[in-house]
Amino acid sequence: MCGIVGILGNHQVAPLLVEGLKRLEYRGYDSAGIATVNDGRLDRRRAVGKLANLSDLLVHDPLAGRAGIGHTRWATHGAATVANAHPHRAGNVVVVHNGIIENFRDLRAEMVAAGHSFESETDTETVVALIQGEMAQGKTPTESVEAVLPRLHGAFALCFLFEGEDDLMICARKGSPLAIGHGDGEMFVGSDAIALAPLTDRITYLEEGDWAVITRKGAQIFDAQNRRANRAMTRIQVDATRIEKAGYKHFMAKEIAEQPVVLADALKHYVADDGNSALQALDFSGVDRLTLVACGTAHYACHVAKYWFESLAGLPCDIDIASEFRYREPPLSDKGWALFVSQSGETADTLAALRYARDKVAKVLSVVNVPTSSIARESDLALPILAGVEVGVASTKAFTCQLAVLALMALKAGRDRGRLTAEEHATHIADFRLLPGLMNHALSLAPEIEKLAEQLAEAQDVLFLGRGQMYPLALEGALKLKEISYIHAEGYASGELKHGPIALIDSRVPVIVLAPRDHLFEKTVSNMQEVMARHGKVLLMSDAAGVTEAGAGCWRTLTLPKVPDVFAPILYAIPAQLLAYHTAIAKGTDVDQPRNLAKSVTVE
Ligand code: F6R
């Protein structure tokens, strides 16, 4: 969380910094700020709220300079105020920071005792104060950073500028990602390559513990032991046009609509026309256990995948939330594989879980959207989901593409483990090929869903129910609704309802039942009847057969196309997303940047 950008340029950098921050706003939007060095003088501008507020401020109060750093904040320590906004300054130094300095209280107490006073409540100000302290003793900026970095515990990406230094930027990375961009006589720093995409495609990723001294001539990189380090420069391909709304009102709407196309792309990548799979390199036959770990929506994708790996491949599966997994010390089998799923590939808890598992399992795999991310780079094999850049904070196309890759892996596992014949496998792949068309059909239900959403927007609480592989979909549907419409929503396994949650049911609580007409349909319908007997308002999402059979007495029904049973979770994700989207629109919330959230969660 929090986005960082830094530029040693040949032109005025303020507009470029703001443009870079715009590309990083998905990381947080509680406040934003920039600082520049102009003719040796440091100055800064900061504003609370969205980046637009900083842009407005810069119109009235511009900031000159060809060297600068910028920050968009997701508040951790201290409220969203100007005083807490970055860049933070102490004397001759300014800094922007992503991450958390865990020992900042001790450091701050030590400095307060020595007479230093602080302007903000942040952990970050401690860092800049420490650097200033070293410089006050006569050290150079580089010597000061070198002296302070070992004192900082926690996760951070930092970028510093110094008074009197028009051609110097120092940055450091531990835990949080940081990329250096190479221009022609210009140098850049960014939380990710996307921020730098309009400026350069030549990127060097800093590794854990690295820090770098940057001038317009280039970067000197040092490792955690302060030895000179060579880090490769790669050319990245970021299609800048994919970061536009392309005529849609919101990124989320665009990303929902893109799903048939990106899913077809993923299918093309993983399954050639002759049926051969890009997953050939994986042989699941000797694997005794698969451990899937992720956060949020990606975790729900793992939850669906557990049903697939178990039923299609007979492969025992554990799933876990990364923030729990990393501290639980779970025993892992050395014949097992661990699989980490992450859209951003930078989620701090998922990355830490991967590092925990690395020496304990036979193989570390990841399913990621950003192939250059830390999680991808630290895996034995990273499988891309090929969803394209996802900007909306609520994950949509990444979820269905994660499901697609996981489903194809489960099918491959089924073959490797002798659970699926070649014919059965081919039938599943043929079924899979139907999905983009079925998804288009589901998208065409948007006007109907919009009407439902107008009514849903009046609810205070909503329940989502599903059974079997539709249970994780119920969890995902509830997460989507709550995160962008702020309506309290919970997902339950429909059979679990009578063990407690049914007490919540009354005529004001809409209950959304996700139930294709499959072998579990009748069981789910029984649970639905229990809700209706208590005056619950049921919205049944099913196919035509299901709606005909069980639609009577429901508050509303939504008829989806018939989908091959295995792949129902991929299709039913679309109405769940559309319902959340249109409910949020009806409520007037900020769909792409819901309150308190950030897209890339790089702190614990
Ligand atoms: C919800 C959502 C989050 C993410 C979670 C993990 O819509 O997007 O729950 O799924 O923060 O993020 P990644 O996939 O980047 O690891």
XYZ file of C-alpha atoms and ligand atoms in Angstrom:
620
model
C 0.000 0.000 0.000
C 1.048 3.582 -0.546
C 2.610 4.429 -3.874
C 6.035 5.938 -4.385
C 7.501 7.662 -7.379
C 10.799 9.500 -7.815
C 12.330 11.313 -10.787
C 15.727 12.797 -11.575
C 14.668 14.396 -14.835
C 15.548 16.974 -17.458
C 12.209 18.765 -17.334
C 9.900 20.087 -14.654
C 8.956 16.981 -12.681
C 5.807 18.029 -10.796
C 3.376 17.078 -13.624
C 5.242 13.808 -14.219
C 5.155 12.951 -10.531
C 1.403 13.552 -10.428
C 0.953 11.410 -13.543
C 2.993 8.626 -11.921
C 0.951 8.908 -8.737
C -2.233 8.660 -10.760
C -1.042 5.248 -11.872
C -0.323 4.327 -8.268
C -3.511 5.684 -6.755
C -4.819 2.120 -6.580
C -2.369 1.693 -3.686
C -4.115 4.260 -1.508
C -5.839 7.575 -1.734
C -6.038 9.003 1.775
C -3.639 11.827 0.884
C -0.933 12.650 -1.632
C 2.150 14.839 -1.832
C 5.265 15.693 -3.786
C 8.609 17.309 -2.968
C 11.213 18.730 -5.339
C 14.725 20.130 -5.219
C 14.913 23.349 -7.203
C 18.248 25.149 -7.437
C 19.262 23.177 -4.392
C 16.169 24.103 -2.342
C 13.751 21.488 -1.057
C 10.060 22.265 -1.056
C 6.887 20.196 -0.880
C 3.104 20.270 -1.416
C 0.666 17.909 0.282
C -3.116 17.512 0.237
C -5.625 15.294 2.003
C -7.928 13.014 -0.011
C -7.697 12.004 -3.629
C -4.873 12.989 -5.935
C -7.164 15.538 -7.622
C -6.846 17.671 -4.470
C -3.063 17.730 -4.836
C -3.398 18.616 -8.532
C -5.711 21.513 -7.599
C -3.240 22.710 -4.986
C -0.405 22.639 -7.524
C -2.387 24.843 -9.894
C -2.563 27.575 -7.261
C 0.796 26.876 -5.687
C 3.104 25.248 -8.265
C 6.314 23.470 -7.435
C 9.356 23.896 -9.687
C 12.303 21.535 -9.992
C 13.783 18.776 -12.116
C 14.226 16.333 -9.260
C 11.332 15.162 -7.145
C 9.571 12.439 -5.211
C 5.858 11.766 -4.758
C 3.560 9.654 -2.631
C -0.029 8.507 -2.467
C -0.972 7.307 1.006
C -2.953 4.513 2.571
C -2.920 5.559 6.202
C -1.354 3.189 8.721
C -0.013 5.381 11.526
C -2.020 8.555 11.998
C -5.189 9.831 10.343
C -5.417 11.237 6.829
C -4.246 14.798 7.550
C -1.828 17.140 5.818
C 0.633 16.782 8.693
C 0.655 13.006 8.272
C 0.861 13.154 4.466
C 4.162 12.347 2.750
C 6.767 13.516 1.831
C 7.994 13.936 5.404
C 10.759 16.368 6.096
C 13.406 16.833 8.764
C 15.916 19.587 8.111
C 17.679 18.876 4.840
C 15.975 15.590 3.995
C 12.595 14.529 2.648
C 11.310 10.983 2.315
C 8.404 9.018 0.916
C 7.681 5.606 2.388
C 5.578 2.543 1.721
C 5.320 -0.025 4.517
C 5.548 0.021 8.283
C 8.550 0.762 10.505
C 7.683 -1.603 13.313
C 10.159 -0.255 15.877
C 9.277 3.388 15.267
C 7.931 3.893 18.799
C 11.290 3.030 20.356
C 13.172 5.116 17.824
C 10.836 8.042 18.289
C 11.041 7.868 22.089
C 14.815 7.880 21.836
C 14.760 10.982 19.645
C 12.154 12.796 21.760
C 14.371 12.148 24.774
C 17.220 13.729 22.813
C 15.096 16.843 22.231
C 13.710 16.207 18.736
C 10.104 17.255 18.132
C 7.840 15.589 15.581
C 5.217 17.189 13.344
C 3.239 14.048 12.526
C 2.002 10.825 14.090
C 3.623 8.689 11.413
C 6.275 6.014 11.655
C 7.851 7.551 8.541
C 8.885 10.820 10.144
C 11.147 8.826 12.452
C 13.181 7.672 9.448
C 13.753 11.126 8.078
C 14.613 12.429 11.524
C 17.215 9.700 11.962
C 18.806 10.559 8.616
C 18.870 14.245 9.509
C 20.504 13.322 12.829
C 23.305 11.501 11.007
C 23.791 14.361 8.555
C 23.952 16.838 11.423
C 27.000 14.902 12.614
C 28.732 15.587 9.311
C 27.898 12.435 7.370
C 27.059 12.577 3.668
C 23.539 11.628 2.533
C 24.807 8.213 1.404
C 26.660 7.556 4.656
C 23.593 8.651 6.615
C 21.241 6.290 4.791
C 23.746 3.470 5.168
C 23.899 4.121 8.909
C 20.138 4.313 9.429
C 18.819 1.416 7.327
C 19.997 -1.347 9.711
C 18.125 0.367 12.542
C 14.761 0.055 10.806
C 12.640 -3.038 11.500
C 9.613 -3.967 9.452
C 8.770 -3.589 5.802
C 9.598 -0.557 3.757
C 10.273 1.020 0.431
C 11.864 4.438 0.900
C 12.979 7.203 -1.397
C 14.944 10.267 -0.193
C 15.863 13.674 -1.603
C 18.295 16.126 -0.042
C 18.614 19.897 0.183
C 21.455 21.126 -2.034
C 21.485 17.926 -4.110
C 19.818 18.406 -7.481
C 21.269 15.164 -8.822
C 20.798 12.669 -6.019
C 18.025 10.339 -4.956
C 18.550 7.427 -2.547
C 16.094 4.583 -2.251
C 15.843 1.345 -0.274
C 13.709 -1.740 -0.214
C 12.943 -4.311 2.465
C 9.677 -6.187 2.202
C 7.918 -3.650 0.007
C 8.539 -3.637 -3.735
C 10.566 -0.958 -5.517
C 11.675 -0.597 -9.128
C 14.337 1.657 -10.650
C 13.649 2.974 -14.153
C 16.409 3.933 -16.602
C 15.898 6.821 -19.024
C 18.262 8.752 -21.294
C 20.075 11.009 -18.876
C 17.144 10.604 -16.500
C 16.421 8.097 -13.729
C 13.217 7.038 -12.043
C 11.969 5.139 -9.012
C 8.519 3.619 -8.654
C 6.563 1.215 -6.489
C 5.952 -0.722 -9.664
C 6.697 -0.606 -13.360
C 3.159 0.577 -14.157
C 3.875 3.917 -12.500
C 6.912 4.367 -14.724
C 5.380 3.008 -17.930
C 5.015 6.391 -19.681
C 8.610 7.304 -18.724
C 10.602 4.148 -19.478
C 10.345 0.449 -20.179
C 13.839 -0.310 -18.802
C 13.434 -1.497 -15.247
C 15.667 -2.905 -12.517
C 13.852 -4.509 -9.586
C 15.559 -4.067 -6.248
C 15.899 -7.248 -4.234
C 15.179 -7.761 -0.568
C 17.464 -5.513 1.514
C 18.865 -3.602 -1.479
C 19.391 0.122 -1.471
C 20.536 2.394 -4.276
C 22.270 5.722 -4.792
C 20.864 7.270 -7.950
C 22.099 10.130 -10.094
C 21.091 11.048 -13.645
C 24.015 8.910 -14.852
C 22.645 5.709 -13.317
C 22.160 3.739 -10.119
C 24.697 2.184 -7.773
C 22.952 -0.678 -6.036
C 24.062 -2.168 -2.711
C 22.791 -5.293 -0.975
C 21.817 -5.573 2.698
C 25.511 -6.068 3.614
C 26.384 -2.852 1.726
C 28.249 -4.757 -1.008
C 27.894 -3.499 -4.573
C 25.210 -5.598 -6.242
C 24.469 -6.192 -9.900
C 20.774 -6.403 -10.603
C 19.584 -7.145 -14.088
C 17.794 -4.542 -16.160
C 14.712 -5.910 -17.921
C 12.480 -4.469 -20.587
C 8.895 -4.583 -19.449
C 5.805 -4.480 -21.549
C 3.067 -2.444 -19.998
C 0.358 -1.619 -22.443
C -0.472 1.892 -21.273
C -3.767 1.872 -23.146
C -5.016 -0.929 -20.942
C -4.986 1.500 -18.053
C -7.695 3.669 -19.639
C -11.419 3.428 -18.923
C -12.090 3.055 -22.649
C -15.467 4.782 -22.520
C -16.722 2.984 -19.404
C -17.819 5.004 -16.404
C -15.644 3.002 -14.063
C -12.653 0.697 -14.307
C -14.702 -1.926 -12.516
C -17.368 -1.850 -15.243
C -14.692 -2.161 -17.921
C -12.979 -4.993 -16.104
C -16.221 -6.909 -15.602
C -16.982 -6.516 -19.303
C -13.507 -7.676 -20.343
C -13.903 -11.086 -18.753
C -14.952 -13.148 -21.785
C -11.986 -11.790 -23.748
C -9.316 -12.193 -21.086
C -10.598 -15.633 -20.139
C -10.342 -16.674 -23.773
C -6.763 -15.288 -23.821
C -5.886 -17.367 -20.767
C -7.412 -20.434 -22.362
C -5.433 -19.852 -25.558
C -2.241 -19.552 -23.539
C -2.806 -22.691 -21.497
C -4.534 -25.000 -23.949
C -3.348 -25.163 -27.534
C -5.780 -26.114 -30.308
C -4.341 -29.626 -30.302
C -5.267 -29.953 -26.633
C -1.652 -29.685 -25.423
C -1.283 -27.648 -22.308
C 1.280 -25.056 -21.249
C 0.974 -26.837 -17.917
C 2.909 -29.811 -19.343
C 5.894 -28.885 -17.157
C 3.861 -29.776 -14.068
C 3.481 -33.398 -13.068
C 1.049 -33.817 -10.199
C 1.375 -37.616 -9.988
C 3.748 -37.735 -6.990
C 2.298 -34.799 -5.089
C 0.781 -35.866 -1.782
C -0.807 -32.559 -0.754
C -1.459 -29.177 -2.240
C -1.469 -26.147 0.055
C -3.172 -23.089 -1.414
C -2.630 -19.733 0.286
C -3.916 -16.252 -0.555
C -5.885 -13.274 0.765
C -9.371 -11.922 0.098
C -10.829 -12.643 -3.300
C -7.743 -14.639 -4.293
C -8.352 -16.815 -1.233
C -11.896 -17.481 -2.409
C -10.451 -18.555 -5.763
C -8.298 -21.048 -3.813
C -11.400 -22.161 -1.928
C -13.193 -22.991 -5.191
C -10.040 -24.704 -6.453
C -9.995 -26.981 -3.410
C -13.291 -28.483 -4.599
C -11.800 -28.951 -8.072
C -8.471 -30.478 -7.019
C -10.213 -32.851 -4.639
C -13.051 -33.939 -6.929
C -11.265 -33.927 -10.302
C -7.830 -35.118 -9.176
C -8.286 -36.743 -5.771
C -5.519 -34.482 -4.524
C -5.778 -33.594 -0.812
C -5.857 -29.818 -0.477
C -5.447 -27.336 2.326
C -6.444 -23.752 1.872
C -5.479 -20.920 4.126
C -5.646 -17.183 4.548
C -2.068 -15.947 4.208
C -2.152 -13.763 7.336
C -3.071 -16.834 9.418
C -0.865 -19.327 7.617
C 2.338 -17.333 8.053
C 2.235 -17.357 11.861
C 0.638 -20.752 12.469
C 3.739 -22.794 11.691
C 1.744 -25.355 9.706
C 3.595 -28.605 9.070
C 4.102 -29.099 5.328
C 4.949 -32.248 3.418
C 8.219 -32.389 1.478
C 6.310 -34.258 -1.214
C 3.704 -31.529 -1.282
C 3.405 -28.405 -3.366
C 2.456 -24.959 -2.139
C 0.502 -22.634 -4.400
C 0.159 -18.899 -3.818
C -2.499 -16.923 -5.628
C -2.251 -13.148 -5.927
C -3.424 -10.620 -8.477
C -0.766 -8.046 -7.569
C 1.893 -10.560 -6.626
C 2.940 -8.134 -3.887
C 0.525 -8.876 -1.037
C 2.759 -8.815 2.051
C 1.082 -11.689 3.877
C 1.021 -13.942 0.810
C 4.674 -13.209 0.100
C 5.611 -13.990 3.703
C 3.611 -17.235 3.522
C 5.507 -18.190 0.362
C 8.824 -17.553 2.096
C 7.706 -19.704 5.026
C 6.822 -22.592 2.700
C 9.812 -22.332 0.387
C 12.190 -24.822 2.002
C 9.490 -27.116 3.326
C 7.722 -28.268 0.166
C 8.847 -29.892 -3.063
C 7.654 -27.032 -5.259
C 6.471 -23.465 -4.818
C 3.998 -22.334 -7.449
C 2.176 -19.093 -7.903
C -0.773 -17.885 -9.924
C -0.300 -14.158 -10.490
C -1.411 -11.325 -12.709
C 1.868 -9.404 -12.546
C 4.647 -11.670 -13.850
C 7.403 -9.343 -12.608
C 6.016 -9.224 -9.060
C 7.859 -10.419 -5.958
C 5.627 -13.483 -5.561
C 6.211 -14.478 -9.186
C 9.946 -13.956 -8.929
C 10.259 -15.977 -5.741
C 8.268 -18.991 -7.009
C 9.704 -22.072 -8.707
C 7.066 -21.559 -11.354
C 4.749 -18.574 -11.795
C 1.637 -19.118 -13.866
C 0.270 -15.873 -15.296
C -3.488 -15.322 -15.343
C -3.195 -12.881 -18.275
C -6.068 -10.716 -17.070
C -4.321 -7.458 -18.026
C -3.940 -4.568 -15.620
C -6.755 -4.522 -13.062
C -7.301 -1.013 -11.725
C -10.636 -1.198 -9.874
C -9.930 -1.941 -6.234
C -12.560 -4.695 -6.212
C -11.083 -7.657 -8.009
C -13.255 -8.967 -10.856
C -11.493 -10.189 -13.986
C -8.494 -11.310 -11.940
C -10.817 -13.561 -9.916
C -12.307 -15.327 -12.922
C -8.895 -15.646 -14.591
C -7.453 -17.069 -11.360
C -10.309 -19.574 -11.371
C -9.627 -20.390 -15.016
C -5.941 -21.157 -14.410
C -6.726 -23.125 -11.254
C -9.405 -25.151 -13.065
C -6.983 -26.017 -15.857
C -4.393 -27.033 -13.275
C -6.936 -29.256 -11.525
C -7.792 -30.906 -14.847
C -4.111 -31.509 -15.534
C -3.759 -32.962 -12.040
C -6.740 -35.205 -12.765
C -4.952 -36.599 -15.819
C -1.591 -36.975 -14.075
C -3.154 -38.830 -11.172
C -5.224 -41.125 -13.331
C -8.530 -39.710 -12.106
C -9.563 -38.427 -15.523
C -9.335 -40.358 -18.773
C -8.056 -38.550 -21.847
C -11.630 -38.430 -23.065
C -13.027 -36.978 -19.867
C -10.248 -34.400 -19.846
C -11.006 -33.450 -23.443
C -14.721 -33.106 -22.616
C -13.918 -30.741 -19.746
C -11.659 -28.661 -21.996
C -14.395 -28.521 -24.643
C -16.826 -27.400 -21.907
C -14.336 -24.800 -20.790
C -14.233 -23.358 -24.290
C -17.939 -22.536 -23.919
C -17.272 -20.191 -21.039
C -16.455 -16.945 -22.894
C -19.749 -17.214 -24.804
C -21.698 -18.012 -21.633
C -20.039 -15.091 -19.880
C -21.213 -12.776 -22.657
C -24.721 -14.047 -22.070
C -24.377 -13.398 -18.323
C -23.125 -9.868 -19.049
C -26.238 -9.207 -21.123
C -28.278 -9.566 -17.914
C -26.853 -6.252 -16.677
C -30.078 -4.215 -17.187
C -32.078 -6.782 -15.188
C -29.423 -6.848 -12.477
C -29.396 -3.050 -12.368
C -33.109 -3.095 -11.479
C -32.538 -5.702 -8.772
C -29.685 -3.601 -7.438
C -31.940 -0.575 -6.976
C -33.942 -2.625 -4.493
C -30.927 -4.245 -2.915
C -29.449 -0.809 -2.253
C -32.111 -0.263 0.419
C -31.009 -3.279 2.452
C -28.943 -2.987 5.613
C -27.820 -6.608 5.601
C -27.612 -9.188 2.833
C -26.842 -12.893 3.013
C -25.360 -14.972 0.209
C -25.833 -18.736 0.228
C -24.175 -21.477 -1.786
C -23.385 -25.144 -1.411
C -20.347 -27.102 -2.564
C -18.213 -25.134 -4.986
C -20.818 -22.355 -4.918
C -20.140 -21.769 -1.211
C -16.892 -19.845 -1.866
C -18.809 -17.931 -4.532
C -21.294 -16.891 -1.843
C -18.337 -15.621 0.204
C -16.989 -13.737 -2.812
C -20.425 -12.283 -3.666
C -20.737 -10.964 -0.108
C -17.199 -9.526 -0.161
C -17.830 -7.730 -3.463
C -21.078 -6.216 -2.188
C -19.728 -5.038 1.154
C -16.471 -3.596 -0.139
C -17.998 -1.282 -2.712
C -21.572 -0.613 -1.510
C -20.779 -0.683 2.248
C -23.851 -2.847 2.842
C -23.193 -5.471 5.475
C -23.114 -8.813 3.670
C -22.144 -12.334 4.707
C -21.691 -15.517 2.741
C -22.652 -18.871 4.213
C -22.614 -22.491 3.202
C -26.347 -22.998 2.762
C -26.361 -26.130 4.955
C -24.785 -24.133 7.765
C -27.585 -21.585 7.940
C -29.679 -23.426 10.467
C -26.704 -23.653 12.833
C -26.997 -20.002 13.741
C -27.263 -17.449 10.948
C -30.939 -18.238 10.291
C -31.660 -16.132 13.381
C -30.875 -13.094 11.201
C -33.629 -13.817 8.714
C -36.632 -11.530 8.548
C -38.546 -9.807 5.781
C -35.935 -7.042 5.481
C -32.927 -9.278 4.817
C -32.402 -10.215 1.174
C -30.895 -13.678 0.810
C -29.103 -14.321 -2.460
C -28.939 -17.978 -3.361
C -26.366 -19.066 -5.949
C -27.606 -22.427 -7.153
C -27.168 -23.832 -10.644
C -29.341 -26.894 -11.276
C -26.623 -29.407 -10.332
C -26.523 -32.472 -8.079
C -26.660 -30.303 -4.945
C -29.535 -28.145 -6.161
C -32.263 -29.872 -4.192
C -30.328 -29.620 -0.958
C -29.772 -25.892 -1.506
C -33.447 -25.424 -2.362
C -34.413 -27.038 0.946
C -32.260 -24.489 2.752
C -33.832 -21.761 0.652
C -37.300 -22.961 1.679
C -36.251 -22.708 5.317
C -35.441 -19.057 4.683
C -38.733 -18.391 2.885
C -40.691 -20.072 5.683
C -39.289 -17.318 7.904
C -40.318 -14.545 5.496
C -36.806 -14.117 4.106
C -36.623 -12.364 0.707
C -34.872 -14.797 -1.598
C -33.157 -13.822 -4.826
C -32.473 -17.092 -6.614
C -29.717 -17.111 -9.224
C -29.971 -20.290 -11.233
C -30.426 -21.584 -14.769
C -33.783 -21.951 -16.499
C -34.353 -25.460 -15.106
C -33.546 -24.310 -11.578
C -35.716 -21.205 -11.769
C -38.650 -23.202 -13.163
C -38.315 -25.794 -10.468
C -37.754 -23.606 -7.429
C -38.454 -20.000 -8.421
C -42.028 -19.910 -7.093
C -42.270 -17.922 -3.892
C -38.885 -16.264 -4.368
C -38.706 -12.505 -4.004
C -36.789 -12.316 -7.297
C -35.105 -14.728 -9.690
C -32.286 -14.299 -12.182
C -31.943 -16.813 -14.981
C -28.400 -17.589 -16.083
C -27.425 -19.745 -19.022
C -26.906 -23.434 -18.350
C -23.208 -24.013 -17.682
C -21.283 -27.297 -17.388
C -21.407 -28.040 -13.634
C -17.669 -27.838 -12.952
C -17.348 -24.304 -14.276
C -20.419 -22.762 -12.652
C -18.352 -20.706 -10.155
C -16.635 -18.907 -13.034
C -19.921 -17.977 -14.677
C -21.806 -17.068 -11.493
C -19.054 -14.640 -10.519
C -20.382 -12.274 -13.186
C -23.897 -11.652 -11.796
C -22.410 -11.378 -8.305
C -20.003 -8.694 -9.550
C -22.691 -6.860 -11.518
C -25.015 -6.884 -8.535
C -22.336 -5.359 -6.313
C -21.426 -2.820 -8.991
C -24.969 -1.604 -9.655
C -25.844 -1.567 -5.960
C -22.831 0.643 -5.330
C -23.897 2.926 -8.184
C -27.415 3.110 -6.726
C -25.913 4.043 -3.366
C -23.568 6.600 -4.927
C -20.383 5.169 -3.448
C -16.949 5.413 -5.038
C -16.866 2.188 -7.024
C -13.247 2.134 -8.159
C -11.774 3.521 -4.978
C -13.971 2.434 -2.081
C -13.231 3.969 1.295
C -10.441 2.557 3.444
C -9.238 0.105 0.798
C -6.210 -0.145 -1.452
C -5.511 -2.423 -4.362
C -2.108 -3.694 -3.400
C -1.800 -4.627 0.257
C 1.911 -4.442 0.935
C 1.637 -4.132 4.702
C 0.590 -6.840 7.176
C -11.310 -7.816 -3.099
C -9.888 -7.809 -3.379
C -8.969 -8.246 -2.301
C -7.740 -8.944 -2.894
C -6.726 -9.251 -1.783
C -5.521 -10.008 -2.309
O -12.047 -7.426 -4.219
O -9.452 -7.419 -4.431
O -9.606 -9.050 -1.366
O -8.151 -10.113 -3.523
O -6.306 -8.057 -1.190
O -4.840 -9.253 -3.272
P -3.852 -9.945 -4.286
O -4.664 -10.842 -5.159
O -3.221 -8.820 -5.040
O -2.865 -10.728 -3.467
